[in-house]
Tab-separated table of C-alpha atoms in Angstrom:
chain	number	residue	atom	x	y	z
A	1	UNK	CA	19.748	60.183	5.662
A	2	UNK	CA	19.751	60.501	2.494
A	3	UNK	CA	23.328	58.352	1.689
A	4	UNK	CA	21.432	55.735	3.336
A	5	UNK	CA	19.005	54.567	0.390
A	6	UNK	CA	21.411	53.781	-1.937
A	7	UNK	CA	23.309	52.300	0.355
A	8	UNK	CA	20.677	50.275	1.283
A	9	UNK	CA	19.369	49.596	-2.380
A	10	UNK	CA	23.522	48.395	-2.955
A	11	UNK	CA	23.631	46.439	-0.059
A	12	UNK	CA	19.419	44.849	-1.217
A	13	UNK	CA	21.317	44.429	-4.758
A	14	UNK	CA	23.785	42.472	-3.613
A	15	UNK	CA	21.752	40.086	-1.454
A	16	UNK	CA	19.759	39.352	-4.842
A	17	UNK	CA	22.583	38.832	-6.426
A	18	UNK	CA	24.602	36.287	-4.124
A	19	UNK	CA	20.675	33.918	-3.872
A	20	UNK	CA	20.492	34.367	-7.451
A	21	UNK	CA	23.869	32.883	-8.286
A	22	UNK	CA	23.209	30.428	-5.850
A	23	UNK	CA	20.619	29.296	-7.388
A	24	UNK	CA	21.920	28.847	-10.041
A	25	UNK	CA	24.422	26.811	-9.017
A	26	UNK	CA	22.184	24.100	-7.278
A	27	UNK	CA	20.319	24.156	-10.503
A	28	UNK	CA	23.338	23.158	-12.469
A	29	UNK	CA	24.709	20.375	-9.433
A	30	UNK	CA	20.811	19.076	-9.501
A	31	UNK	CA	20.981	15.572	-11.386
A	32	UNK	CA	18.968	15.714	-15.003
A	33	UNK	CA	15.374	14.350	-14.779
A	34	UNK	CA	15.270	10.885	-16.328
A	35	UNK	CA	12.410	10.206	-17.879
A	36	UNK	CA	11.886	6.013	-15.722
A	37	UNK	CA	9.606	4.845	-14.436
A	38	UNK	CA	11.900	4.696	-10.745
A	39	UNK	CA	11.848	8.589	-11.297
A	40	UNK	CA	8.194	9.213	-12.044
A	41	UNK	CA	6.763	7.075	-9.420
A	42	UNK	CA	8.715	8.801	-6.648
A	43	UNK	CA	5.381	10.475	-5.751
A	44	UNK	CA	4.150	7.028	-4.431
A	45	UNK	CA	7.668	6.275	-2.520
A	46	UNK	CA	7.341	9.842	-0.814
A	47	UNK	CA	3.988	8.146	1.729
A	48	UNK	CA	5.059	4.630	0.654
A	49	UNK	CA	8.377	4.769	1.833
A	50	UNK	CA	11.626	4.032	-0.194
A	51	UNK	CA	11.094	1.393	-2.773
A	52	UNK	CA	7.739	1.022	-1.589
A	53	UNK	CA	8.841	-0.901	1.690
A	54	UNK	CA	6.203	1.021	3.938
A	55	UNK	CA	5.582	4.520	5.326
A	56	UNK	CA	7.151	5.164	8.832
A	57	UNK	CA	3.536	5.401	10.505
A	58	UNK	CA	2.089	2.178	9.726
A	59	UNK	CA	-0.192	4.522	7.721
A	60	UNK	CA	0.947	3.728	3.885
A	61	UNK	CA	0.956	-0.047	3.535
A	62	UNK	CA	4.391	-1.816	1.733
A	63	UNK	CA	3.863	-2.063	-2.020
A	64	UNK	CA	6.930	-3.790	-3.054
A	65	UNK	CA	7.033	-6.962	-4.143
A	66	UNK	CA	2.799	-7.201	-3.948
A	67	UNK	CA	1.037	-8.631	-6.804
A	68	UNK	CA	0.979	-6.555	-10.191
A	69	UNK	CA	-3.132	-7.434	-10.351
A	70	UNK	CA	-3.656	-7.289	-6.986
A	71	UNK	CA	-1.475	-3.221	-6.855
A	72	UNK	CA	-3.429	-2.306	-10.138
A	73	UNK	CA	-6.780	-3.389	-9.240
A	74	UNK	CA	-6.408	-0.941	-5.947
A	75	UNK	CA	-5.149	1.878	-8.175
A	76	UNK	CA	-8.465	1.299	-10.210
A	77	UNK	CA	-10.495	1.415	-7.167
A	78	UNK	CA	-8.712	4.611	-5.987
A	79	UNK	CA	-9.295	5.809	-9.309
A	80	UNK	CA	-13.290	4.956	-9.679
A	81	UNK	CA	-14.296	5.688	-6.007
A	82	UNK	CA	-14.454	2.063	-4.976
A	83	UNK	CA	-11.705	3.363	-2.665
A	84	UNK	CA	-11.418	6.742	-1.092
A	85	UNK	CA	-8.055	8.390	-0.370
A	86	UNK	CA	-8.367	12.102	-1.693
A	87	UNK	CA	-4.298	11.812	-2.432
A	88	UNK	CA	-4.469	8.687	-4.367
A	89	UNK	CA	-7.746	9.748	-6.368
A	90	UNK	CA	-5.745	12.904	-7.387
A	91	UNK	CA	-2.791	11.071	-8.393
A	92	UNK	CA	-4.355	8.254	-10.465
A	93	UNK	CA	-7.267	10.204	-11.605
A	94	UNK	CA	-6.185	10.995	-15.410
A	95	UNK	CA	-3.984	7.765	-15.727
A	96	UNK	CA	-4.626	5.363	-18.243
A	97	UNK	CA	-5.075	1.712	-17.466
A	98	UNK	CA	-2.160	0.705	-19.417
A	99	UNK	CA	0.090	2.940	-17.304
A	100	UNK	CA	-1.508	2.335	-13.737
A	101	UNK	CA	-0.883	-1.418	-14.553
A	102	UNK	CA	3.224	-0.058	-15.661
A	103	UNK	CA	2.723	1.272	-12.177
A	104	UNK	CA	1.638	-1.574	-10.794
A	105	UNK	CA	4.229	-3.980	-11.942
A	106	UNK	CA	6.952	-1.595	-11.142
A	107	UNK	CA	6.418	-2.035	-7.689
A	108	UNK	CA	5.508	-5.876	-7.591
A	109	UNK	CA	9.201	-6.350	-9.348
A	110	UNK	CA	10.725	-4.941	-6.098
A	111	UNK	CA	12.236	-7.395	-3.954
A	112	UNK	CA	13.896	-5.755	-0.715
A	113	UNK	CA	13.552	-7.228	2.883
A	114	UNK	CA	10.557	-6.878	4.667
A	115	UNK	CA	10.524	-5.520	8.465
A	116	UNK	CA	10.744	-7.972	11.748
A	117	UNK	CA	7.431	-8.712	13.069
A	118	UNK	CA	5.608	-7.017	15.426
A	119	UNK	CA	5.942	-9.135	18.935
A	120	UNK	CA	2.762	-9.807	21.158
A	121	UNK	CA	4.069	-6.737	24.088
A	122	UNK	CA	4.351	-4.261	21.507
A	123	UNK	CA	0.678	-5.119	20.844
A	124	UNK	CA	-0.499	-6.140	24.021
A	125	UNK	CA	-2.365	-9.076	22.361
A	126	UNK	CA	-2.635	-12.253	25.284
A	127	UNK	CA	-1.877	-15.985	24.302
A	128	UNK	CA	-5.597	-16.308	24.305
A	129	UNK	CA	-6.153	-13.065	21.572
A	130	UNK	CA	-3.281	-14.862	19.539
A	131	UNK	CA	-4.596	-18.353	19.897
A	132	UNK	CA	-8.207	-17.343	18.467
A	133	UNK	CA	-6.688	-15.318	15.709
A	134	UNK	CA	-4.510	-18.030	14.819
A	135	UNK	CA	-7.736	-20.384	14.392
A	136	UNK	CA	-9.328	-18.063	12.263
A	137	UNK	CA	-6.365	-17.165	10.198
A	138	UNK	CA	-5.353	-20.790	9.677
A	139	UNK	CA	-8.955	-22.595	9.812
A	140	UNK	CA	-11.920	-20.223	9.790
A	141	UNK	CA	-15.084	-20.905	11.281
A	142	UNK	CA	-17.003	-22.879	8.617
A	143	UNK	CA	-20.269	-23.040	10.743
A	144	UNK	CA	-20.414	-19.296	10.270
A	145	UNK	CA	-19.157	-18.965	6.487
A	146	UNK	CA	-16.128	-18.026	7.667
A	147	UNK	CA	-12.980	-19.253	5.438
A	148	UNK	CA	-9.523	-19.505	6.581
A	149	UNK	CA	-7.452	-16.640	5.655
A	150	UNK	CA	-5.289	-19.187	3.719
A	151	UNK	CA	-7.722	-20.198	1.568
A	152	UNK	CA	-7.101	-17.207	-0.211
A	153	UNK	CA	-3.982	-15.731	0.975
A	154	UNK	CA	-2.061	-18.547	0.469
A	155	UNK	CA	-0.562	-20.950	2.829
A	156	UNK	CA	2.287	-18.866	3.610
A	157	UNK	CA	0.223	-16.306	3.635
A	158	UNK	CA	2.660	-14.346	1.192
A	159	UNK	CA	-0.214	-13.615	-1.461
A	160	UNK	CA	-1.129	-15.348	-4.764
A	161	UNK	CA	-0.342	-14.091	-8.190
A	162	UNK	CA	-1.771	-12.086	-10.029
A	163	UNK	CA	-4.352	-10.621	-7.400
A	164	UNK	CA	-4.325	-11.437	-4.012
A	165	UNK	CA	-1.615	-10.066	-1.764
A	166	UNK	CA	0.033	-11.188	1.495
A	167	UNK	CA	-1.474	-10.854	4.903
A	168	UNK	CA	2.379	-11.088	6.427
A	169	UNK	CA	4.744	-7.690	6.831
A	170	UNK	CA	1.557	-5.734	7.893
A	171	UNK	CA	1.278	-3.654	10.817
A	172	UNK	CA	-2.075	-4.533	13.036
A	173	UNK	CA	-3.556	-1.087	12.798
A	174	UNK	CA	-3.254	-1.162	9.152
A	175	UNK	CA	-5.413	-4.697	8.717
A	176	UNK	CA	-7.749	-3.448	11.538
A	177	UNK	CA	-8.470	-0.319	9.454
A	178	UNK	CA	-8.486	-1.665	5.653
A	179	UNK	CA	-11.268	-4.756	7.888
A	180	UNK	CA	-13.187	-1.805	9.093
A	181	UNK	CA	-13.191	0.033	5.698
A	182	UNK	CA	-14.315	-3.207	3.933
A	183	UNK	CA	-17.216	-3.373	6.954
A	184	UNK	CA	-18.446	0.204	6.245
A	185	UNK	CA	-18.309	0.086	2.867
A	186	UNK	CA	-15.478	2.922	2.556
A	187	UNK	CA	-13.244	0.046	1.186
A	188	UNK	CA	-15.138	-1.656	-1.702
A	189	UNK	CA	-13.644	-4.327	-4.531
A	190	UNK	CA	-15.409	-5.457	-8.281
A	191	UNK	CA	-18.412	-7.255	-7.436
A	192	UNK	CA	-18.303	-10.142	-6.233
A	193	UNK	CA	-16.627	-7.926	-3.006
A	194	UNK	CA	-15.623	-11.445	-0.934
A	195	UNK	CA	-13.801	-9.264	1.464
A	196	UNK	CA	-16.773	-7.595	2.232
A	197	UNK	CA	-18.534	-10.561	2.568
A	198	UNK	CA	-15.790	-11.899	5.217
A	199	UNK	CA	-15.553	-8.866	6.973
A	200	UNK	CA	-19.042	-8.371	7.770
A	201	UNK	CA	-19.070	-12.170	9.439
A	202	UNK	CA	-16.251	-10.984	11.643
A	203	UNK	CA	-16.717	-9.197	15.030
A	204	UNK	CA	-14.451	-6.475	15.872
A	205	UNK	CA	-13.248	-8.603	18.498
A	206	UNK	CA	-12.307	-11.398	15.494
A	207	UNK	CA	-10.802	-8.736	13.585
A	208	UNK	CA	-8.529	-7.454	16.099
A	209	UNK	CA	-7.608	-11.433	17.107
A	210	UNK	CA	-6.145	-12.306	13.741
A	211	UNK	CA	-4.710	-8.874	12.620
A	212	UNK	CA	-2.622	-9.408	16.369
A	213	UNK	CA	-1.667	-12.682	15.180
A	214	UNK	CA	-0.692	-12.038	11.649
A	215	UNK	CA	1.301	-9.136	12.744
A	216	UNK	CA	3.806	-11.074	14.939
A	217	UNK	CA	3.977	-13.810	12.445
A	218	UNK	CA	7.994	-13.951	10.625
A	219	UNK	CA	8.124	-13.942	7.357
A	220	UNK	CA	9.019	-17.368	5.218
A	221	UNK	CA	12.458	-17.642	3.316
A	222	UNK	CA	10.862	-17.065	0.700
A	223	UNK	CA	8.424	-13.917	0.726
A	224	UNK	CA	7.292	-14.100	-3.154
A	225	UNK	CA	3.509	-14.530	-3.679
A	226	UNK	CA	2.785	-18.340	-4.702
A	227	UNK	CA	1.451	-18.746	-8.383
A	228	UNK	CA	-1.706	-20.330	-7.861
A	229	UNK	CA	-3.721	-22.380	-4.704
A	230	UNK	CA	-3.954	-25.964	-4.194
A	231	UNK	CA	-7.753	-25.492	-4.439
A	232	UNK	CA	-10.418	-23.253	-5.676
A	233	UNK	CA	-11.165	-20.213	-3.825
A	234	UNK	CA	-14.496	-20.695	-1.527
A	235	UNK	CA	-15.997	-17.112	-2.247
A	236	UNK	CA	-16.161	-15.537	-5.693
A	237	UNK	CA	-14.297	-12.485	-5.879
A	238	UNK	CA	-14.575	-9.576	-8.498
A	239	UNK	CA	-11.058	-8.616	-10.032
A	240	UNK	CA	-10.813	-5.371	-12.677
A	241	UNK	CA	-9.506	-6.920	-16.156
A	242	UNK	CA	-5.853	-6.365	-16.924
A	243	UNK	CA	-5.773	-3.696	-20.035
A	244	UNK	CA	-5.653	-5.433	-23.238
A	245	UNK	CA	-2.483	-6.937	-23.736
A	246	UNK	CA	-1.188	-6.326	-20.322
A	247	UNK	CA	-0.143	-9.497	-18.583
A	248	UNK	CA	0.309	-9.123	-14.680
């Protein structure tokens, strides 16, 4: 019994010793940290998927490619409680406006391929679900207040520089959610909130109708926001200034 501790202690010495040299060695293989903004944003990419094209789940929403004002405005929301996502709050809570909006345009300078559109099976939407959310997407219903979701998203529905991002590339679970946020209040914007506003006019039914349709919608050949709208928008809407001399 007693040869046993040392041998014991030896073989315990050893063990240490082979981990601690190996180690070492994936320390030295590791690539150096560089100090870009690719590297220090790979906290959003890990729920945000790579590049920002989307989390697996339908969860995390795509950020490439979005609007730089439309990206930093929801990082200042995140950041102010207009927005509540414990994660996010902790992550942008200390950042400076100048770097959220670095951030911000990061991401909108992306340009990978978005995903194929949902079809109406996977979402068991019927031609008369599609139909109505089609109307509402591409009309509104002006007897209630309603406006098109064009009006505002743009005609391709791609977005509008610098704050208004695409309805297209979105999973329907994700627009019924961020909808039902912007209902409750859980999801709020800069006063004016127009979303709000829209939201609120909408029945769950109405919600459900054009997220269904949006989500099976293909994307244009050309999936960059547009730069402005052919007309002025029909609700105000509230919009966080860009920091001073930052130019999304």
């Amino acid at each position: 019994m007693k040869l046993q501790r040392p041998l014991f202690s030896n073989l315990l010495f050893a063990t240490l010793a082979l981990l601690a040299l190996g180690c070492t060695r994936i320390a030295l293989a590791a690539a150096p940290f560089e100090d870009t903004i690719a590297q220090r944003t790979q906290a959003c990419t890990a729920c945000h998927g790579q590049q920002g094209r989307a989390g697996p789940d339908g969860y995390y929403p795509r950020i490439a490619g979005k609007p730089a004002g439309y990206l930093y405005n929801q990082l200042i929301n995140f950041r102010e409680g207009r927005r509540h996502y414990g994660l996010m709050t902790g992550m942008v809570d200390l950042l400076s406006d100048a770097y959220l909006m670095e951030i911000a345009q990061y991401f909108s300078s992306i340009d990978v391929p978005y995903p194929p559109p949902s079809s109406a099976a996977q979402l068991a939407a019927t031609p008369e679900v599609l139909r109505q959310g089609q109307l509402l997407v591409t009309q509104g219903d002006p007897a209630r207040q309603i406006p098109a979701c064009v009006q505002c998203h743009g005609q391709a529905l791609t977005g509008v520089a610098p704050n208004i991002p695409g309805l297209l590339g979105l999973p329907r679970d994700y627009i019924n959610g961020q909808m039902g946020s912007f209902r409750t209040g859980q999801r709020r914007a800069h006063a004016p909130d127009c979303m709000a506003k829209v939201a609120q006019r909408l029945s769950l039914a109405e919600v459900n109708a054009a997220s269904s349709w949006l989500a099976t919608q293909a994307l244009p050949a050309d999936t960059h926001p547009a730069t402005s709208l052919p007309s002025p928008l029909p609700l105000p809407c509230g919009s966080a200034p860009p920091p001073e001399g930052a130019k999304p």
